[in-house]
Short mmCIF file of C-alpha atoms in Angstrom, two decimals:
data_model
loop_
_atom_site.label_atom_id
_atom_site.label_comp_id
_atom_site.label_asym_id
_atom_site.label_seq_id
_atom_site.Cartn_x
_atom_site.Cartn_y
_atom_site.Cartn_z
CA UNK A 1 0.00 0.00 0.00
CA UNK A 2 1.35 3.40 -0.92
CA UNK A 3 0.06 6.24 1.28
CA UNK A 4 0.24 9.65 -0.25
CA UNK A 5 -0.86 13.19 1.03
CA UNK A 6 -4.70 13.50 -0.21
CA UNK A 7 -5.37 9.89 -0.33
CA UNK A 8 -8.48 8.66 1.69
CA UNK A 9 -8.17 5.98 3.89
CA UNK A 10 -10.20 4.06 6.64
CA UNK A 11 -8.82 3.20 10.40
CA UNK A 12 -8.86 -0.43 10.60
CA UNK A 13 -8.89 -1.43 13.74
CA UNK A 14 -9.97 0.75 17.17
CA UNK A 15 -7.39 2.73 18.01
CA UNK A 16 -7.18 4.39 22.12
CA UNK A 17 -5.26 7.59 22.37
CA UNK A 18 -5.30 8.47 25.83
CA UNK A 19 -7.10 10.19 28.86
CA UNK A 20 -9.05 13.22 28.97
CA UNK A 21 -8.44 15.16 32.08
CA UNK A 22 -11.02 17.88 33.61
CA UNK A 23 -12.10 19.22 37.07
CA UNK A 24 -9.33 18.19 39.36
CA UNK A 25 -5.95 18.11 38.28
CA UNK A 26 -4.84 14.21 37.59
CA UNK A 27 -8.62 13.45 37.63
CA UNK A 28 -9.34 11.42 34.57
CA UNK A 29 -12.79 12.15 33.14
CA UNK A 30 -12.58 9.60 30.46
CA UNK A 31 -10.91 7.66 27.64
CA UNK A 32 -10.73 8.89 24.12
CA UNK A 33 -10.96 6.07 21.50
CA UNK A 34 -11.18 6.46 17.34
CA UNK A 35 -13.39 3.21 16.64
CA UNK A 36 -12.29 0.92 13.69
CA UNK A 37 -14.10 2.20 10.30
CA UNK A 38 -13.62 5.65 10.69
CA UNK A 39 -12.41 7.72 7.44
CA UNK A 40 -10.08 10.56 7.19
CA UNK A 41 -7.77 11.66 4.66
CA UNK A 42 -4.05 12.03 4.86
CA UNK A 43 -1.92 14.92 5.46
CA UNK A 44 1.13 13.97 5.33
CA UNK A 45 3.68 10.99 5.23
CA UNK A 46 6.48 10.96 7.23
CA UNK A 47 9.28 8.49 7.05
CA UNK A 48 10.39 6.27 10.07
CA UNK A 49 8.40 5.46 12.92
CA UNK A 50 10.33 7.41 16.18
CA UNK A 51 12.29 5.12 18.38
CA UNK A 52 11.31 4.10 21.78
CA UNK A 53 12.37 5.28 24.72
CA UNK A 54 14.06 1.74 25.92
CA UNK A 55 15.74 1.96 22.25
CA UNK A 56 17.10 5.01 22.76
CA UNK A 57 18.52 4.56 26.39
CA UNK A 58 19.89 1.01 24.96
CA UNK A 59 21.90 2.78 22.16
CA UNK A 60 23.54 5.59 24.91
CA UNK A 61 23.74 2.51 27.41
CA UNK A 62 25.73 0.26 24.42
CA UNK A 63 27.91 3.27 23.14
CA UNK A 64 28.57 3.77 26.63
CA UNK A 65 29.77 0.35 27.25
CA UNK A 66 31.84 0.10 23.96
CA UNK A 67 33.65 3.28 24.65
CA UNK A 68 34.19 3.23 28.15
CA UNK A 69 33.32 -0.48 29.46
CA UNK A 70 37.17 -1.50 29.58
CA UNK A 71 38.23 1.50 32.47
CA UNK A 72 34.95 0.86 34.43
CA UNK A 73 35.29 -1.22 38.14
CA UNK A 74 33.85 -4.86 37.97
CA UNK A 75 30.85 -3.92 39.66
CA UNK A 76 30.04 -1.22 37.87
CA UNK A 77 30.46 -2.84 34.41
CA UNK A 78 28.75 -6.01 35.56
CA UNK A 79 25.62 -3.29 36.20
CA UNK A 80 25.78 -1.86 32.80
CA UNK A 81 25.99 -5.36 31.25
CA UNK A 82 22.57 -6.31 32.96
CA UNK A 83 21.12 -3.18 31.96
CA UNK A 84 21.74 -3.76 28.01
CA UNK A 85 20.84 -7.12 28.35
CA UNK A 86 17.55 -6.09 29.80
CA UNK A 87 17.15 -3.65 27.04
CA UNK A 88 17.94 -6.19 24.15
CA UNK A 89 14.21 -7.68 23.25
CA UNK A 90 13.54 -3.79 22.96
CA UNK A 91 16.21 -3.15 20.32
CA UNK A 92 15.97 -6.34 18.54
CA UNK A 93 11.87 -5.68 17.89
CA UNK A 94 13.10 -2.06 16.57
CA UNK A 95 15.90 -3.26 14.41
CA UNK A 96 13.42 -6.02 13.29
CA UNK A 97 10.84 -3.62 12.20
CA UNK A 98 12.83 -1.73 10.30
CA UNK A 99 11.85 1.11 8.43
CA UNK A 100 8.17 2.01 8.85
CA UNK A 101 6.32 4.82 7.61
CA UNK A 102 4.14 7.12 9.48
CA UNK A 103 1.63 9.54 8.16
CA UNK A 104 -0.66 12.16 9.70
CA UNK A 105 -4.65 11.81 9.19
CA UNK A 106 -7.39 14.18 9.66
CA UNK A 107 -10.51 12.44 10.14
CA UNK A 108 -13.57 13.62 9.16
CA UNK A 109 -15.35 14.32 12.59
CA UNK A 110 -12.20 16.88 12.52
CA UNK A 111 -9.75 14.98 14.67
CA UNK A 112 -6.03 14.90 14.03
CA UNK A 113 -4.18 11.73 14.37
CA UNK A 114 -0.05 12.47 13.59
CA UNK A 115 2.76 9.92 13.47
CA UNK A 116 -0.38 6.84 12.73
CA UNK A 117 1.78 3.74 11.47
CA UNK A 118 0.87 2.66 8.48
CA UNK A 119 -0.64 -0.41 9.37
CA UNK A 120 -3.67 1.15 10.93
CA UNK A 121 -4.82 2.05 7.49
CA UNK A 122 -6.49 0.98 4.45
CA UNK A 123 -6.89 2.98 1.53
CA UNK A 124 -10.79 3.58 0.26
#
């Protein structure tokens, strides 16, 4: 499927965004959700889906340990061993991913939906 800026395409599958917070501070007042079936058209493609946050802190961790591991104590290099290695299933499902485009939809109702992966789409 090629997504391109004007095309129209449908959400397939229900998709929940987040909280909505009112009143109170930190008081949730409910949970916005775009149901499956809902149309839009699309803005804009990006290119590659942004990296995690555990992928990110594996690359500094790994750099890290390549650069400076051999002058760090034992202890202290034993520590930033277990940390990658608790990173890795992170990293791996990034690098196995690979490239993935993202696009940003506006749907009809008038909602914006940026940095959608492609896979939540079908083209009409």
């Amino acid at each position: 499927m090629t997504l391109e800026a004007g095309r129209r395409v449908r959400l397939t599958e229900d998709l929940g965004i987040g909280e909505a917070f009112a009143g109170e501070p930190g008081a949730p007042a409910g949970f916005l959700s775009l149901g499956a079936g809902i149309e839009g058209t699309v803005e804009r493609v990006d290119g590659v889906l942004p990296e995690s946050q555990e992928v990110r802190e594996y690359q500094r961790l790994k750099a890290l340990f390549e650069d400076y591991g051999h002058t760090m104590p034992t202890g202290s290099r034993d520590r930033l061993e277990a940390e990658i290695a608790t990173l890795e299933p992170a990293w791996a499902a990034h690098r196995e991913r690979g490239d993935r485009v993202t696009v940003r939809v506006r749907w009809d109702n008038g909602l914006v939906l940026d940095g959608a992966h492609q896979d939540l789409l079908t083209l009409l």
